[in-house]
Amino acid sequence: MHDLFRGKIGLVMGVANDRSIAWAMSQALYAEGAELAFTHLPTPSNERRVKRLVEPHAPKVVLPCDVQKDDDLARVFGAMRDAYGRFDFLIHSIAFAPPDDLRRPYLEASRAGWHLAMDISVYSLVACCRHAAPLLNDQGAIVTISYFGGEKVMPGYNLMGVCKAALEHSVRYLAWDLGRQGRGLRINCISAGPMRTLSSAGISDFDQMRDHAARKSCLNRNVTFEELGSTGLYLLSGLSGGLTGETLHVDAGYSIVGL
Ligand code: 0WD
């Protein structure tokens, strides 16, 4: 264990199980001495899974939160204020699209599915930043997770690709708004290579995409859970102090190859 995050407190939103990208970052942060709070989707099975996972670290705050509900967000950030006063960083690792809409060509996306996907996968970041900003210590940092399908067409990623494009550009506007508060607040995005997680199970031909990504990437492999975790650590620490509004590709070099 090292001490890069000793005395620092963060809120992690989007751990579903031990394969979640948010959990990769949480493990890296715990190893550096951070104190973490967690939210989980408000279903009994999610609560059981997340509580079992985080129990060894005895977090002070573990709360249900559906990011579509303003009351849930207010309760979570209120609990952070009550437990800690202020905190240092926020991880937003949340996305959802109705499976039917995700499977359909983008041309066939339903209005309701489009709104739902955008609300959970994009607007939630804006809402979380608005709640978090007044509670973050100066030099506080926020990280969210995107995918290359937000920049280029990745057949099968469909509606979520458009959500990720909006997410990445939200990060730029949020970086401006947060930065201009004059407190050194930063927000960045990781564009992660494909990982087998609960949410990736909803993407058609995901395993083919993953194999293709490994073959085409500079490093001739996929990224690891640990590599995503340590990039989160970097973006949330002062080591990345000059970086904001950026989308960093942690994809073994996949996105720079034109092949
Ligand atoms: O290959 C991958 N797995 C990649 C994932 C590559 C590049 C990016 N990403 C992104 C995802 O789009 C997402 O933004 O990383 C983020 C985290 O995804 P993950 O770690 O792959 O997936 P998962 O472990 O399923 O976590 C996403 C969580 C949800 O899990 P489930 O599977 O139960 O839907 O997002 C949360 C939930 O915990 N979530 C919500 N949280 C609050 N309110 C909501 C909601 N309404 N909906 C989903």
CSV table of C-alpha atoms and ligand atoms in Angstrom, one decimal:
chain,number,residue,atom,x,y,z
A,1,MET,CA,0.0,0.0,0.0
A,2,HIS,CA,1.2,3.5,-0.8
A,3,ASP,CA,-0.2,6.8,0.3
A,4,LEU,CA,-1.1,8.9,-2.8
A,5,PHE,CA,-4.7,9.1,-1.6
A,6,ARG,CA,-4.2,9.0,2.2
A,7,GLY,CA,-6.8,11.4,3.7
A,8,LYS,CA,-8.7,11.7,0.5
A,9,ILE,CA,-12.4,10.8,0.2
A,10,GLY,CA,-14.3,9.9,-2.9
A,11,LEU,CA,-17.8,8.9,-4.0
A,12,VAL,CA,-18.0,5.9,-6.5
A,13,MET,CA,-21.2,5.6,-8.6
A,14,GLY,CA,-21.6,2.6,-10.8
A,15,VAL,CA,-20.2,-0.5,-9.1
A,16,ALA,CA,-22.5,-3.4,-10.1
A,17,ASN,CA,-20.1,-6.3,-9.2
A,18,ASP,CA,-16.4,-7.2,-9.0
A,19,ARG,CA,-16.0,-6.9,-12.8
A,20,SER,CA,-17.2,-3.3,-13.0
A,21,ILE,CA,-14.8,-0.7,-14.2
A,22,ALA,CA,-15.7,1.5,-11.2
A,23,TRP,CA,-14.5,-1.4,-9.0
A,24,ALA,CA,-11.2,-1.5,-10.8
A,25,MET,CA,-10.7,2.1,-9.9
A,26,SER,CA,-11.9,1.6,-6.4
A,27,GLN,CA,-9.4,-1.2,-5.8
A,28,ALA,CA,-6.6,1.0,-7.1
A,29,LEU,CA,-7.8,3.9,-4.9
A,30,TYR,CA,-8.0,1.7,-1.8
A,31,ALA,CA,-4.5,0.5,-2.4
A,32,GLU,CA,-3.4,4.2,-2.2
A,33,GLY,CA,-5.2,4.8,1.1
A,34,ALA,CA,-8.4,6.5,-0.2
A,35,GLU,CA,-11.7,6.4,1.8
A,36,LEU,CA,-14.6,5.6,-0.5
A,37,ALA,CA,-18.4,5.9,-0.4
A,38,PHE,CA,-20.6,4.0,-2.9
A,39,THR,CA,-24.0,4.1,-4.5
A,40,HIS,CA,-25.7,1.1,-6.0
A,41,LEU,CA,-28.9,0.6,-8.1
A,42,PRO,CA,-31.8,0.4,-5.7
A,43,THR,CA,-32.7,-3.3,-6.1
A,44,PRO,CA,-32.2,-5.9,-3.3
A,45,SER,CA,-29.8,-8.0,-5.5
A,46,ASN,CA,-27.6,-5.0,-6.4
A,47,GLU,CA,-27.5,-3.9,-2.8
A,48,ARG,CA,-26.5,-7.4,-1.6
A,49,ARG,CA,-23.8,-7.6,-4.3
A,50,VAL,CA,-22.3,-4.2,-3.7
A,51,LYS,CA,-22.5,-4.4,0.1
A,52,ARG,CA,-20.7,-7.8,0.1
A,53,LEU,CA,-18.0,-6.4,-2.1
A,54,VAL,CA,-17.3,-3.2,-0.1
A,55,GLU,CA,-17.8,-4.7,3.4
A,56,PRO,CA,-14.1,-5.4,4.1
A,57,HIS,CA,-13.4,-1.7,3.7
A,58,ALA,CA,-16.3,-0.7,6.1
A,59,PRO,CA,-17.4,2.4,4.1
A,60,LYS,CA,-19.4,5.0,6.0
A,61,VAL,CA,-21.8,5.7,3.1
A,62,VAL,CA,-23.3,3.0,0.9
A,63,LEU,CA,-26.6,4.1,-0.5
A,64,PRO,CA,-29.1,3.2,-3.2
A,65,CYS,CA,-29.3,5.7,-6.1
A,66,ASP,CA,-31.2,5.7,-9.3
A,67,VAL,CA,-29.7,8.6,-11.2
A,68,GLN,CA,-33.0,9.3,-12.9
A,69,LYS,CA,-34.4,10.4,-9.6
A,70,ASP,CA,-33.5,13.9,-8.4
A,71,ASP,CA,-34.5,12.9,-4.8
A,72,ASP,CA,-32.1,10.0,-4.8
A,73,LEU,CA,-29.2,12.3,-6.0
A,74,ALA,CA,-30.1,14.9,-3.3
A,75,ARG,CA,-30.2,12.2,-0.6
A,76,VAL,CA,-26.8,10.8,-1.7
A,77,PHE,CA,-25.0,14.1,-1.8
A,78,GLY,CA,-26.7,15.2,1.4
A,79,ALA,CA,-25.4,12.0,3.0
A,80,MET,CA,-21.8,12.8,1.8
A,81,ARG,CA,-22.1,16.2,3.3
A,82,ASP,CA,-23.4,14.8,6.6
A,83,ALA,CA,-20.7,12.1,6.8
A,84,TYR,CA,-17.7,14.1,5.6
A,85,GLY,CA,-18.5,17.7,5.1
A,86,ARG,CA,-16.4,17.9,2.0
A,87,PHE,CA,-14.8,15.2,-0.2
A,88,ASP,CA,-12.2,15.1,-3.0
A,89,PHE,CA,-13.4,13.1,-6.0
A,90,LEU,CA,-16.3,11.5,-7.8
A,91,ILE,CA,-16.3,8.5,-10.1
A,92,HIS,CA,-19.3,8.3,-12.5
A,93,SER,CA,-19.3,4.9,-14.2
A,94,ILE,CA,-22.9,4.6,-15.3
A,95,ALA,CA,-24.7,3.9,-18.6
A,96,PHE,CA,-27.9,2.2,-19.7
A,97,ALA,CA,-30.0,1.8,-22.8
A,98,PRO,CA,-33.1,-0.4,-23.1
A,99,PRO,CA,-31.8,-3.7,-24.6
A,100,ASP,CA,-34.2,-3.6,-27.5
A,101,ASP,CA,-33.1,-0.1,-28.5
A,102,LEU,CA,-29.4,-1.1,-28.1
A,103,ARG,CA,-29.8,-4.1,-30.4
A,104,ARG,CA,-31.7,-2.2,-33.1
A,105,PRO,CA,-29.9,-0.1,-35.7
A,106,TYR,CA,-29.7,3.5,-34.6
A,107,LEU,CA,-32.1,4.4,-37.4
A,108,GLU,CA,-34.8,2.4,-35.5
A,109,ALA,CA,-34.1,3.9,-32.0
A,110,SER,CA,-37.4,4.7,-30.2
A,111,ARG,CA,-38.0,8.1,-28.8
A,112,ALA,CA,-38.6,6.7,-25.3
A,113,GLY,CA,-35.4,4.6,-25.4
A,114,TRP,CA,-33.3,7.5,-26.7
A,115,HIS,CA,-34.5,9.7,-23.9
A,116,LEU,CA,-33.9,7.1,-21.2
A,117,ALA,CA,-30.4,6.2,-22.5
A,118,MET,CA,-29.4,9.9,-22.7
A,119,ASP,CA,-30.9,10.6,-19.2
A,120,ILE,CA,-29.1,7.8,-17.5
A,121,SER,CA,-25.9,7.8,-19.5
A,122,VAL,CA,-25.3,11.5,-20.1
A,123,TYR,CA,-27.6,13.8,-18.1
A,124,SER,CA,-26.7,11.9,-14.9
A,125,LEU,CA,-23.1,13.2,-15.2
A,126,VAL,CA,-24.3,16.8,-15.4
A,127,ALA,CA,-26.6,16.4,-12.4
A,128,CYS,CA,-23.9,14.6,-10.4
A,129,CYS,CA,-21.3,17.3,-11.1
A,130,ARG,CA,-23.8,20.0,-10.1
A,131,HIS,CA,-24.4,18.3,-6.7
A,132,ALA,CA,-20.8,17.4,-6.2
A,133,ALA,CA,-19.1,20.7,-7.1
A,134,PRO,CA,-20.1,22.7,-3.9
A,135,LEU,CA,-19.0,19.7,-1.8
A,136,LEU,CA,-15.7,19.0,-3.5
A,137,ASN,CA,-12.5,20.3,-1.9
A,138,ASP,CA,-10.4,22.7,-4.1
A,139,GLN,CA,-8.4,20.7,-6.7
A,140,GLY,CA,-11.2,18.1,-6.6
A,141,ALA,CA,-11.5,15.7,-9.6
A,142,ILE,CA,-14.3,13.8,-11.5
A,143,VAL,CA,-13.9,10.9,-13.9
A,144,THR,CA,-16.4,9.3,-16.2
A,145,ILE,CA,-16.1,6.4,-18.7
A,146,SER,CA,-16.7,6.4,-22.4
A,147,TYR,CA,-16.0,4.1,-25.4
A,148,PHE,CA,-14.6,4.7,-28.9
A,149,GLY,CA,-18.1,4.0,-30.3
A,150,GLY,CA,-18.7,7.6,-29.3
A,151,GLU,CA,-16.2,8.9,-31.9
A,152,LYS,CA,-16.5,6.4,-34.7
A,153,VAL,CA,-19.3,4.1,-35.8
A,154,MET,CA,-18.9,0.7,-34.1
A,155,PRO,CA,-21.7,-1.5,-35.6
A,156,GLY,CA,-23.7,-2.9,-32.7
A,157,TYR,CA,-22.9,-0.1,-30.3
A,158,ASN,CA,-25.7,1.9,-31.9
A,159,LEU,CA,-27.6,4.2,-29.5
A,160,MET,CA,-25.0,4.0,-26.8
A,161,GLY,CA,-22.4,5.4,-29.3
A,162,VAL,CA,-24.5,8.6,-29.6
A,163,CYS,CA,-24.8,8.7,-25.8
A,164,LYS,CA,-21.0,8.5,-25.5
A,165,ALA,CA,-20.5,11.3,-28.0
A,166,ALA,CA,-22.7,13.5,-25.9
A,167,LEU,CA,-21.0,12.3,-22.7
A,168,GLU,CA,-17.5,13.2,-24.0
A,169,HIS,CA,-18.6,16.6,-25.1
A,170,SER,CA,-20.4,17.1,-21.8
A,171,VAL,CA,-17.1,16.5,-20.2
A,172,ARG,CA,-15.6,19.5,-22.2
A,173,TYR,CA,-18.4,21.9,-21.2
A,174,LEU,CA,-18.3,20.7,-17.6
A,175,ALA,CA,-14.6,21.2,-17.5
A,176,TRP,CA,-15.1,24.8,-18.5
A,177,ASP,CA,-17.9,25.4,-16.0
A,178,LEU,CA,-16.1,23.7,-13.2
A,179,GLY,CA,-12.7,25.1,-14.0
A,180,ARG,CA,-14.1,28.6,-14.2
A,181,GLN,CA,-15.3,28.4,-10.6
A,182,GLY,CA,-11.6,29.1,-9.8
A,183,ARG,CA,-11.2,26.2,-7.4
A,184,GLY,CA,-9.1,23.9,-9.5
A,185,LEU,CA,-12.0,21.5,-10.1
A,186,ARG,CA,-11.3,19.1,-13.0
A,187,ILE,CA,-13.2,16.5,-15.0
A,188,ASN,CA,-11.8,13.9,-17.4
A,189,CYS,CA,-13.0,10.9,-19.3
A,190,ILE,CA,-11.5,7.5,-19.9
A,191,SER,CA,-12.3,5.9,-23.2
A,192,ALA,CA,-11.9,2.3,-22.2
A,193,GLY,CA,-11.1,-0.7,-24.3
A,194,PRO,CA,-13.8,-3.4,-24.2
A,195,MET,CA,-14.1,-5.3,-20.9
A,196,ARG,CA,-16.4,-8.2,-20.1
A,197,THR,CA,-18.8,-6.7,-17.5
A,198,LEU,CA,-22.6,-6.8,-16.8
A,199,SER,CA,-23.3,-3.9,-19.0
A,200,SER,CA,-21.2,-5.1,-22.0
A,201,ALA,CA,-23.3,-8.3,-22.0
A,202,GLY,CA,-26.1,-6.2,-23.5
A,203,ILE,CA,-24.0,-5.3,-26.6
A,204,SER,CA,-24.5,-7.5,-29.7
A,205,ASP,CA,-21.3,-9.3,-30.9
A,206,PHE,CA,-19.4,-7.9,-27.9
A,207,ASP,CA,-16.9,-10.8,-27.8
A,208,GLN,CA,-16.2,-10.3,-31.5
A,209,MET,CA,-15.6,-6.6,-30.9
A,210,ARG,CA,-13.3,-7.5,-28.1
A,211,ASP,CA,-11.3,-10.0,-30.2
A,212,HIS,CA,-11.1,-7.6,-33.1
A,213,ALA,CA,-9.9,-4.8,-30.7
A,214,ALA,CA,-7.1,-7.1,-29.4
A,215,ARG,CA,-6.0,-8.0,-32.9
A,216,LYS,CA,-6.0,-4.5,-34.3
A,217,SER,CA,-4.5,-2.7,-31.3
A,218,CYS,CA,-0.9,-1.5,-31.1
A,219,LEU,CA,-0.2,-3.7,-28.1
A,220,ASN,CA,-1.9,-6.7,-29.8
A,221,ARG,CA,-4.1,-7.3,-26.8
A,222,ASN,CA,-7.0,-5.8,-24.8
A,223,VAL,CA,-6.5,-3.6,-21.8
A,224,THR,CA,-6.6,-5.0,-18.3
A,225,PHE,CA,-8.8,-4.2,-15.3
A,226,GLU,CA,-5.7,-3.0,-13.5
A,227,GLU,CA,-4.8,-0.6,-16.3
A,228,LEU,CA,-8.2,1.0,-16.2
A,229,GLY,CA,-7.9,1.3,-12.4
A,230,SER,CA,-4.5,2.9,-12.4
A,231,THR,CA,-5.6,5.4,-15.1
A,232,GLY,CA,-8.6,6.4,-12.9
A,233,LEU,CA,-6.1,6.9,-10.1
A,234,TYR,CA,-3.9,9.1,-12.3
A,235,LEU,CA,-6.9,11.3,-13.4
A,236,LEU,CA,-8.2,11.7,-9.9
A,237,SER,CA,-4.8,12.6,-8.4
A,238,GLY,CA,-2.8,15.7,-8.6
A,239,LEU,CA,-0.4,13.9,-11.0
A,240,SER,CA,-2.8,14.9,-13.7
A,241,GLY,CA,-3.2,18.4,-12.3
A,242,GLY,CA,-3.0,20.2,-15.7
A,243,LEU,CA,-5.5,17.9,-17.4
A,244,THR,CA,-9.2,18.7,-17.7
A,245,GLY,CA,-11.9,18.2,-20.3
A,246,GLU,CA,-9.9,15.4,-21.8
A,247,THR,CA,-10.8,11.9,-23.1
A,248,LEU,CA,-7.9,9.6,-22.5
A,249,HIS,CA,-7.9,6.4,-24.6
A,250,VAL,CA,-7.0,3.4,-22.5
A,251,ASP,CA,-7.4,0.9,-25.2
A,252,ALA,CA,-3.9,-0.6,-25.9
A,253,GLY,CA,-3.6,1.8,-28.8
A,254,TYR,CA,-6.7,0.6,-30.7
A,255,SER,CA,-8.0,4.0,-31.6
A,256,ILE,CA,-4.9,5.3,-33.3
A,257,VAL,CA,-4.7,2.5,-35.8
A,258,GLY,CA,-6.3,3.1,-39.2
A,259,LEU,CA,-6.1,-0.5,-40.4
B,1,0WD,O1,-16.4,-2.8,-22.3
B,1,0WD,C1,-16.9,-2.2,-21.4
B,1,0WD,N1,-17.4,-2.8,-20.3
B,1,0WD,C2,-16.9,-0.7,-21.4
B,1,0WD,C3,-17.7,0.1,-20.6
B,1,0WD,C4,-16.0,0.0,-22.4
B,1,0WD,C5,-16.0,1.4,-22.4
B,1,0WD,C6,-16.9,2.1,-21.6
B,1,0WD,N2,-17.7,1.4,-20.7
B,1,0WD,C7,-18.5,2.2,-19.8
B,1,0WD,C8,-20.0,1.9,-19.7
B,1,0WD,O2,-20.7,2.4,-20.8
B,1,0WD,C9,-20.3,2.6,-18.4
B,1,0WD,O3,-20.5,4.0,-18.7
B,1,0WD,O4,-18.1,2.1,-18.5
B,1,0WD,C10,-19.1,2.4,-17.6
B,1,0WD,C11,-19.2,1.3,-16.6
B,1,0WD,O5,-19.6,0.1,-17.2
B,1,0WD,P1,-19.2,-1.4,-16.8
B,1,0WD,O6,-18.3,-1.3,-15.6
B,1,0WD,O7,-18.8,-2.1,-18.0
B,1,0WD,O8,-20.6,-2.0,-16.4
B,1,0WD,P2,-21.3,-2.4,-15.1
B,1,0WD,O9,-20.5,-3.1,-14.1
B,1,0WD,O10,-22.6,-3.1,-15.5
B,1,0WD,O11,-21.7,-0.9,-14.5
B,1,0WD,C12,-22.6,0.0,-15.0
B,1,0WD,C13,-23.6,0.4,-14.0
B,1,0WD,C14,-24.8,-0.5,-13.8
B,1,0WD,O12,-24.7,-1.7,-13.7
B,1,0WD,P3,-26.0,-2.6,-14.3
B,1,0WD,O13,-25.2,-3.7,-15.1
B,1,0WD,O14,-26.6,-3.2,-13.0
B,1,0WD,O15,-26.9,-1.8,-15.1
B,1,0WD,O16,-24.3,1.6,-14.2
B,1,0WD,C15,-25.2,1.7,-13.2
B,1,0WD,C16,-25.4,0.3,-12.6
B,1,0WD,O17,-24.7,0.1,-11.4
B,1,0WD,N3,-26.5,2.2,-13.6
B,1,0WD,C17,-27.1,3.1,-12.8
B,1,0WD,N4,-26.8,3.7,-11.7
B,1,0WD,C18,-27.7,4.5,-11.2
B,1,0WD,N5,-28.9,4.8,-11.7
B,1,0WD,C19,-28.4,3.3,-13.5
B,1,0WD,C20,-29.3,4.2,-12.9
B,1,0WD,N6,-30.5,4.5,-13.4
B,1,0WD,N7,-28.4,2.5,-14.6
B,1,0WD,C21,-27.2,1.8,-14.6
